[in-house]
XYZ file of C-alpha atoms in Angstrom:
571
model
C 35.147 -14.607 7.890
C 32.906 -13.984 10.630
C 30.115 -11.606 10.060
C 28.040 -10.187 12.936
C 24.662 -8.390 12.396
C 22.976 -6.540 14.592
C 19.160 -6.615 14.354
C 16.988 -8.758 12.339
C 13.433 -8.184 10.840
C 13.603 -7.092 7.540
C 17.190 -5.733 6.821
C 19.150 -7.642 8.967
C 17.661 -11.139 8.076
C 17.749 -10.336 4.412
C 21.699 -9.356 4.707
C 22.118 -12.852 6.594
C 20.048 -15.209 4.129
C 22.161 -13.373 1.632
C 25.652 -13.854 3.087
C 24.900 -17.471 3.561
C 23.774 -18.154 -0.242
C 26.852 -16.119 -1.128
C 29.385 -17.862 1.094
C 28.817 -21.186 2.382
C 32.185 -21.106 5.026
C 31.304 -17.825 6.622
C 30.029 -17.801 10.589
C 27.374 -15.330 10.839
C 25.469 -14.541 14.167
C 22.381 -12.146 14.838
C 22.038 -10.826 18.034
C 18.279 -9.603 18.310
C 17.226 -7.340 21.147
C 13.463 -8.695 21.208
C 12.317 -12.171 21.160
C 11.714 -12.497 17.439
C 14.127 -12.183 14.478
C 12.201 -12.329 11.485
C 8.696 -11.437 11.529
C 5.942 -9.132 9.847
C 6.362 -5.583 11.256
C 3.908 -4.342 8.702
C 1.185 -7.346 10.041
C 1.275 -5.857 13.390
C -2.334 -3.911 13.497
C -3.801 -6.877 11.656
C -2.777 -9.384 14.565
C -4.449 -6.336 16.711
C -7.804 -6.688 14.886
C -7.750 -10.510 14.488
C -7.268 -10.396 10.857
C -4.143 -12.729 11.497
C -5.555 -14.852 13.829
C -2.120 -16.896 14.867
C 0.617 -15.118 16.739
C 2.784 -17.706 14.883
C 1.512 -16.274 11.388
C 3.438 -13.274 12.402
C 6.679 -14.869 12.361
C 9.107 -15.751 9.055
C 11.800 -17.303 10.434
C 12.642 -18.457 14.292
C 16.105 -19.022 15.457
C 15.204 -22.990 15.046
C 14.681 -22.125 10.934
C 17.524 -20.152 10.610
C 20.030 -22.670 12.010
C 18.415 -25.737 10.019
C 18.114 -23.834 6.714
C 21.177 -21.233 6.217
C 23.171 -22.312 9.274
C 22.835 -19.015 10.947
C 23.217 -18.664 14.803
C 20.785 -16.134 15.691
C 20.581 -15.109 19.560
C 17.146 -13.468 20.465
C 16.910 -11.137 23.457
C 20.617 -10.098 23.154
C 21.252 -6.331 23.749
C 24.674 -4.949 21.855
C 26.158 -2.491 24.244
C 29.024 -1.220 22.454
C 31.195 -1.270 19.216
C 34.989 -1.629 19.583
C 36.356 -0.354 16.342
C 39.819 -0.783 16.790
C 39.642 -4.287 18.299
C 36.739 -4.913 16.030
C 34.510 -5.966 19.065
C 31.372 -5.994 20.243
C 29.770 -5.858 23.573
C 26.755 -7.543 24.625
C 23.759 -8.087 27.258
C 21.892 -11.336 26.865
C 18.633 -9.905 28.503
C 17.700 -13.089 30.200
C 20.427 -13.707 32.379
C 22.338 -10.384 32.788
C 25.147 -11.912 31.613
C 28.089 -9.406 29.447
C 29.945 -11.183 26.994
C 32.695 -10.316 23.966
C 32.134 -11.167 20.364
C 34.865 -10.092 17.878
C 33.750 -9.657 13.807
C 35.570 -8.968 10.137
C 32.736 -7.739 9.097
C 29.370 -5.910 11.190
C 26.059 -5.219 9.922
C 24.029 -2.875 11.522
C 20.286 -3.246 11.396
C 18.629 -1.294 14.662
C 15.634 -0.326 13.068
C 13.795 2.522 14.312
C 11.803 3.883 17.578
C 8.682 4.689 18.161
C 8.727 8.309 19.195
C 7.418 8.837 22.769
C 6.250 12.967 23.531
C 7.416 14.668 26.520
C 3.771 14.597 28.031
C 2.221 13.814 31.126
C 1.652 10.522 31.674
C 3.006 8.568 29.137
C 4.419 6.069 31.519
C 0.306 5.213 31.973
C 0.008 1.243 31.246
C -2.992 2.132 29.347
C -0.842 3.944 27.196
C 1.107 1.770 24.407
C 3.333 2.285 21.291
C 3.843 -0.536 18.746
C 6.615 -1.710 17.116
C 7.725 -5.150 17.935
C 5.844 -8.281 18.027
C 5.577 -7.902 22.093
C 4.092 -4.607 21.231
C 1.123 -6.270 19.260
C 0.660 -8.957 21.939
C 0.297 -6.622 24.555
C -2.504 -4.298 22.628
C -4.236 -6.995 21.257
C -4.449 -8.346 25.159
C -5.785 -4.916 26.553
C -8.065 -4.294 23.570
C -9.960 -8.040 24.240
C -9.975 -7.644 27.925
C -13.352 -7.779 29.539
C -14.944 -4.115 30.059
C -12.046 -2.467 27.514
C -14.821 -0.502 24.775
C -12.919 2.482 23.859
C -9.207 3.868 22.735
C -7.712 6.453 21.353
C -5.098 6.148 18.804
C -2.867 9.686 18.620
C -1.286 10.102 14.903
C -2.262 9.569 11.109
C 0.186 7.657 9.658
C 0.716 4.143 8.246
C 0.917 2.852 12.133
C -2.092 4.879 13.200
C -4.890 4.263 10.843
C -3.584 0.676 10.642
C -4.160 0.460 14.010
C -6.833 2.432 14.366
C -8.899 0.327 11.844
C -8.515 -2.730 13.439
C -9.235 -1.475 16.977
C -12.594 -0.666 15.445
C -12.803 -4.084 14.012
C -12.321 -5.489 17.592
C -15.244 -3.634 18.395
C -14.134 -0.675 20.300
C -15.023 3.013 20.038
C -11.643 4.377 18.187
C -11.490 8.285 18.638
C -8.320 9.102 15.843
C -6.386 12.375 16.477
C -4.272 13.825 14.038
C -2.157 17.580 15.054
C -1.887 18.357 11.153
C -4.738 19.233 8.364
C -4.661 15.953 7.500
C -3.836 12.065 7.956
C -1.611 10.401 5.866
C 1.285 13.035 5.825
C 3.040 11.976 2.366
C -0.671 12.483 0.291
C -1.869 16.373 -0.398
C -4.446 17.344 1.673
C -7.172 17.242 -1.410
C -6.247 13.849 -1.655
C -6.569 13.022 1.757
C -9.965 14.025 1.996
C -11.254 10.640 0.748
C -9.752 9.379 3.253
C -11.624 11.532 6.023
C -14.869 11.011 4.592
C -14.338 7.128 4.614
C -13.005 6.854 7.793
C -15.337 8.827 9.419
C -17.888 6.646 7.517
C -16.651 3.949 9.305
C -17.715 5.133 12.191
C -13.901 6.565 13.688
C -13.888 9.857 15.607
C -11.549 11.461 13.595
C -10.333 14.798 15.209
C -7.836 16.678 12.587
C -5.373 19.758 13.607
C -6.068 18.367 17.921
C -3.121 18.742 20.159
C -2.671 16.330 23.029
C -0.927 17.726 26.131
C -0.671 14.459 28.217
C -2.603 11.865 30.053
C -4.289 11.204 33.494
C -5.399 8.058 35.251
C -9.296 7.984 35.022
C -10.245 4.941 36.857
C -9.240 1.495 34.876
C -8.569 3.806 32.091
C -6.975 6.883 30.943
C -8.077 10.490 30.034
C -6.607 11.963 27.304
C -5.716 16.295 27.983
C -6.515 18.253 24.567
C -5.185 21.722 24.046
C -8.235 24.237 23.521
C -10.834 21.146 23.807
C -12.883 19.415 26.686
C -10.702 16.008 27.667
C -11.005 12.442 26.200
C -11.863 9.410 28.263
C -10.989 5.952 26.803
C -9.846 2.600 28.325
C -6.586 2.596 25.968
C -4.251 4.818 23.958
C -1.573 3.805 21.021
C 0.486 6.401 20.474
C 1.384 6.411 16.761
C 3.337 9.861 15.942
C 6.413 8.403 14.093
C 9.441 6.848 14.281
C 13.257 7.988 14.676
C 16.172 6.149 13.139
C 17.945 4.042 16.153
C 21.118 5.234 16.064
C 22.402 5.760 19.572
C 25.121 2.289 19.306
C 26.619 3.844 15.780
C 26.885 6.926 17.286
C 28.614 5.559 20.318
C 31.301 4.182 18.102
C 31.746 7.612 16.662
C 29.626 6.675 13.263
C 28.917 9.367 11.277
C 25.491 9.985 11.033
C 23.263 12.011 8.962
C 19.585 13.145 8.361
C 17.501 13.229 11.830
C 20.221 11.504 13.279
C 20.423 8.661 11.117
C 23.839 6.198 10.128
C 25.510 8.176 7.125
C 26.061 5.188 4.401
C 27.572 4.928 0.941
C 25.930 3.585 -1.889
C 27.177 0.146 -1.009
C 25.796 0.792 2.193
C 29.005 0.674 4.042
C 29.120 3.188 6.885
C 32.353 5.906 7.984
C 33.791 2.610 8.722
C 34.919 0.237 5.989
C 34.400 -2.833 7.902
C 31.017 -1.824 8.727
C 27.673 -1.520 7.045
C 24.556 -0.472 7.867
C 20.498 -0.754 6.505
C 17.066 -0.497 6.921
C 15.360 2.336 9.160
C 18.174 3.810 11.067
C 20.259 4.747 7.602
C 19.875 7.893 5.191
C 19.544 7.199 1.496
C 18.894 9.179 -1.571
C 15.053 10.097 -2.072
C 14.086 10.262 -6.025
C 13.383 11.655 -7.604
C 15.391 14.553 -6.063
C 18.660 12.638 -4.807
C 18.284 14.430 -1.975
C 19.376 11.919 1.127
C 16.126 11.048 3.592
C 15.051 8.209 6.064
C 12.976 5.694 4.345
C 11.519 3.688 6.647
C 10.277 0.797 4.753
C 10.352 -2.997 4.671
C 11.288 -2.903 0.804
C 14.382 -0.703 0.543
C 15.391 -2.330 3.615
C 15.324 -5.599 2.313
C 17.058 -4.637 -0.707
C 19.878 -2.494 1.615
C 20.439 -5.911 3.229
C 20.992 -7.851 0.119
C 23.356 -4.937 -1.030
C 25.426 -5.081 1.880
C 26.036 -8.672 2.034
C 27.043 -8.568 -1.804
C 29.537 -6.136 -1.148
C 30.420 -7.937 1.851
C 31.136 -11.314 -0.206
C 32.972 -9.060 -3.187
C 29.860 -9.125 -5.414
C 29.897 -5.120 -5.441
C 26.791 -3.753 -5.925
C 25.463 -0.151 -5.356
C 22.031 1.319 -3.981
C 20.197 3.287 -6.137
C 17.898 5.171 -3.663
C 14.314 4.802 -3.289
C 11.174 6.796 -4.080
C 9.248 5.405 -1.248
C 6.637 3.381 -2.936
C 3.742 2.918 -0.164
C 0.135 1.624 -0.192
C -2.069 1.477 2.457
C -5.078 -0.219 3.422
C -7.693 1.987 5.220
C -10.635 0.215 5.610
C -12.160 -0.281 2.035
C -9.743 2.211 0.584
C -6.692 2.004 -0.698
C -4.011 4.878 -0.478
C -0.858 4.866 -2.601
C 1.613 7.329 -3.362
C 5.873 7.478 -4.118
C 7.853 10.425 -4.789
C 6.828 14.428 -3.837
C 3.732 15.679 -3.230
C 3.115 19.685 -3.395
C 4.517 20.605 -0.216
C 7.687 18.826 -1.258
C 8.100 20.076 -4.623
C 7.798 23.488 -3.474
C 10.811 23.323 -0.861
C 12.622 21.737 -3.340
C 12.380 24.257 -5.488
C 10.604 22.531 -8.562
C 8.749 24.333 -11.779
C 6.285 21.936 -11.532
C 2.381 21.206 -13.168
C -0.204 18.355 -11.663
C -3.007 16.624 -13.624
C -5.728 15.714 -11.366
C -8.168 12.442 -13.150
C -11.071 9.943 -11.505
C -10.873 7.178 -13.874
C -12.738 3.669 -13.153
C -10.722 0.663 -12.040
C -12.050 -1.528 -14.940
C -14.252 -1.227 -17.625
C -17.287 0.696 -16.556
C -19.708 -1.862 -18.203
C -18.217 -4.904 -16.305
C -19.984 -5.078 -12.721
C -17.941 -4.423 -9.416
C -16.303 -1.191 -10.659
C -14.930 1.738 -8.625
C -13.730 5.671 -8.802
C -10.220 6.246 -7.935
C -8.385 9.452 -7.757
C -5.034 9.677 -9.548
C -2.685 12.952 -9.125
C 0.202 13.326 -10.587
C 3.287 16.100 -10.242
C 5.542 16.680 -13.096
C 8.237 19.305 -14.260
C 6.749 21.080 -17.117
C 10.097 21.966 -18.554
C 11.503 18.634 -18.661
C 8.005 16.072 -18.158
C 9.875 14.635 -15.571
C 7.494 12.636 -12.994
C 7.973 13.928 -9.782
C 5.599 12.182 -7.717
C 1.978 10.881 -7.623
C -0.845 10.298 -5.389
C -4.035 7.375 -6.143
C -6.829 6.927 -3.227
C -9.770 4.615 -4.292
C -10.594 0.818 -3.965
C -9.559 -1.644 -6.558
C -6.435 -1.504 -8.850
C -4.969 1.418 -7.241
C -1.889 -0.415 -6.539
C -1.172 -1.175 -9.722
C -1.419 2.133 -11.161
C 0.768 3.246 -8.310
C 3.313 0.765 -9.360
C 3.493 1.460 -13.145
C 3.557 5.167 -12.724
C 6.641 4.623 -10.224
C 8.495 2.380 -12.264
C 8.044 5.396 -15.029
C 9.565 7.689 -12.871
C 12.714 5.549 -12.033
C 12.750 4.338 -15.853
C 13.350 8.146 -16.642
C 9.984 8.261 -18.707
C 8.103 11.664 -19.359
C 5.022 11.789 -18.741
C 3.816 12.243 -22.219
C 4.887 8.787 -22.797
C 2.019 7.240 -20.401
C 0.047 8.007 -23.437
C 1.663 5.160 -25.334
C 2.416 2.616 -22.656
C 0.903 -0.860 -23.839
C -1.080 -2.216 -20.801
C -3.061 -5.495 -20.025
C -6.302 -5.338 -20.431
C -9.703 -7.484 -19.962
C -12.831 -6.011 -19.047
C -12.743 -7.196 -15.100
C -9.125 -5.676 -14.472
C -8.832 -2.711 -16.407
C -10.360 -0.290 -19.492
C -8.593 -0.069 -22.712
C -7.712 3.394 -22.418
C -5.595 2.441 -18.636
C -5.975 5.206 -15.931
C -1.826 5.270 -16.390
C -2.497 5.660 -20.391
C -5.249 8.547 -19.134
C -2.726 10.376 -17.017
C -0.687 10.723 -20.153
C -3.383 11.835 -22.683
C -4.081 14.380 -20.070
C -1.096 15.288 -19.796
C -0.421 15.849 -23.246
C -3.631 18.148 -23.574
C -2.007 20.261 -20.740
C 1.623 20.349 -22.299
C 0.016 20.839 -25.777
C -2.479 23.538 -24.827
C -5.455 21.847 -25.705
C -6.786 22.616 -22.271
C -5.631 25.136 -19.605
C -6.443 23.447 -15.608
C -7.639 25.149 -12.594
C -7.853 23.873 -9.087
C -9.706 23.996 -5.861
C -7.024 26.154 -4.157
C -7.869 28.650 -7.075
C -11.493 28.887 -6.953
C -11.209 32.152 -3.953
C -9.169 34.080 -6.591
C -11.415 33.197 -9.584
C -14.538 34.474 -7.378
C -12.795 37.468 -6.291
C -11.356 37.905 -9.731
C -15.290 38.763 -10.686
C -14.828 38.100 -14.190
C -15.482 34.302 -14.273
C -18.432 32.366 -15.307
C -18.801 29.276 -13.163
C -20.302 26.473 -15.580
C -21.446 23.043 -14.262
C -21.937 20.696 -17.387
C -23.380 17.690 -15.491
C -27.032 16.848 -15.738
C -30.116 18.622 -14.007
C -30.311 15.781 -11.701
C -26.614 15.901 -10.536
C -26.320 19.586 -10.354
C -30.012 19.394 -7.881
C -28.755 16.638 -6.271
C -25.619 19.074 -4.859
C -23.251 21.411 -6.860
C -20.019 23.495 -5.926
C -20.630 26.864 -4.413
C -20.750 29.615 -6.722
C -21.277 27.788 -10.113
C -24.283 28.884 -10.722
C -24.517 28.353 -14.085
C -26.183 24.476 -14.767
C -25.758 24.045 -19.191
C -25.498 19.628 -19.360
C -22.501 18.762 -21.908
C -25.213 17.651 -24.350
C -26.881 20.959 -24.459
C -23.713 23.500 -24.714
C -23.534 23.196 -28.326
C -27.114 24.637 -28.987
C -26.663 26.764 -25.755
C -23.570 28.882 -25.953
C -25.318 31.906 -26.968
C -26.312 32.011 -23.107
C -22.760 32.214 -22.024
C -20.747 35.528 -22.612
C -17.817 35.053 -24.663
C -15.945 38.288 -22.955
C -16.078 36.376 -19.795
C -13.491 33.471 -19.168
C -15.127 30.138 -18.307
C -14.071 27.839 -15.357
C -16.078 24.328 -15.987
C -16.686 21.486 -13.436
C -18.540 18.253 -14.121
C -18.453 15.047 -11.596
C -14.952 14.054 -12.633
C -13.117 15.986 -15.356
C -14.248 14.402 -18.229
C -17.274 15.972 -19.317
C -16.066 19.467 -18.427
C -12.636 19.111 -20.860
C -15.217 18.070 -23.657
C -17.187 20.984 -22.764
C -13.807 23.160 -22.785
C -13.188 21.477 -26.366
C -16.376 23.220 -27.169
C -16.036 26.494 -25.499
C -12.523 27.111 -26.780
C -13.069 26.570 -30.336
C -16.070 28.989 -30.121
C -13.503 31.670 -28.848
C -14.417 31.007 -24.920
C -11.450 31.667 -22.345
C -11.580 28.182 -20.529
C -10.435 26.215 -17.306
C -11.289 22.948 -16.371
C -11.797 22.178 -13.246
C -9.514 19.118 -12.097
C -10.581 16.332 -10.297
C -14.307 17.340 -10.935
C -17.255 17.852 -8.436
C -16.243 14.535 -7.150
C -13.178 15.840 -5.694
C -14.669 19.496 -4.725
C -17.310 17.560 -2.765
C -14.751 15.466 -0.856
C -12.748 18.323 0.289
C -15.681 20.548 0.987
C -18.659 18.497 2.166
C -16.517 15.231 3.825
C -18.104 12.848 1.175
C -17.593 11.417 -2.230
C -19.386 9.104 -4.671
C -17.343 5.999 -5.340
C -19.683 4.594 -7.866
C -19.516 5.023 -11.825
C -23.208 5.623 -12.194
C -22.556 9.129 -13.107
C -19.171 9.178 -14.274
C -20.061 9.639 -17.758
C -23.214 11.556 -16.544
C -25.165 8.603 -18.463
C -27.481 5.941 -16.470
C -25.951 2.816 -16.439
C -26.317 0.228 -18.990
C -25.805 3.332 -21.447
C -22.467 3.617 -21.107
C -20.421 3.761 -24.374
C -17.876 0.873 -24.435
C -14.551 1.964 -25.425
C -13.228 -1.716 -26.351
């Protein structure tokens, strides 16, 4: 059997290695347009910043190592021009010599990836405007960033690559401007959760500009001028475009294969295209997106590797199916970590989901053990079924662990209330006896059982306009004096609440806030059992301060309203 693979990197290289493990006799050839067949695509920004020092560290496999270990013929700088499905041949151009030749196949795997979006703006051909997708791109950007006299850069786009590139250019010593067209960076997050990143990014010296449109570029001396709609232009030494990617499906389209969402290559659960002898994997295909099952493009390395393996299994006769992707993702943003999967609120509304949500701010590990930091966790779920729809976590240590547990819980079909009973590893340096994932379950149980009613940041204007609500802050006097939410004119510390109930009007509903949502929940339990109609402000003042004031407290010192060293132990 002769198998040709178009494209290496994650999906193609994974398919080739798996197929060899299953079939020692198969003839396997990989065609790669760039000069690198298997490289750490996700590591490219870190090479630009010098975190990864040597270019060789980006290369996972070379043509020589593929030949030596797997007996696979890898041909780099070879561009596949066309597919003749009737003759079962491909046409290939050797980019080094210009020679065009043909190669036959029994099975064909397409792993062409995606290409960067380059908007139709004036001046994109400027030599100081770059995109980042391949090793060659990273080499060019790093070389440009360390040139003598290069001091500033504009990064356009606040997605994965844009944020990582901005961070690493900043680490390389450049003055960095980050431009995002929408209201917040990292679009899979909701606005409230992204606000923590905004504060952190600006705190690291990056000029973050939201709701800003780019109109084009002009030559400015040895640099480039970025033209902004309704704003003065920005002058910089270099620009990195990172406004998204689109599936590289032109080869499949020319071959008459069926296409799917956003021009992607349509595949079935076996990763087979509309031609039974042609498979496709990776960033160029559309797959079911969990939890809805709607098909979409998931441009992530993890799914691409799994799809490559499944395509190889099916070619070898093993018979496997790809069940879809929750698009679980994690991202380092300077010292912070952002992670998410599934649906955000915008997507949940678009899907017509009747959802509820919980927002809490637990510690990364036991508060009495040094070094703990606060994370903010937001989980969406269907109230009727308790099905988990998606989660977002922004914080420092331990974010990835909790996100993975929540993602597995969704994929396994666990109800959100079942999280309360999960038996998770605990030791003070790593977690709390009540892990943040357990806390999500506890809060959800309270909401579902009616033990607490919630209100959210977006509810505050309507509650204030209603004119009937009392807005109560239950933090300490010192915390309140240091800063409090607009309209929360009543401050009664939690530990004084029982003795001061007479100061509150029982005929008025009460919206209660504290630092993280814990003390306000305890206050709501006291108030509701004393005849008050009470609503807990989810996320607490910490979330409010991040959204409204572009800053937040990452320390544990005020999390329980007790001085450090006097907090209650839960072990």
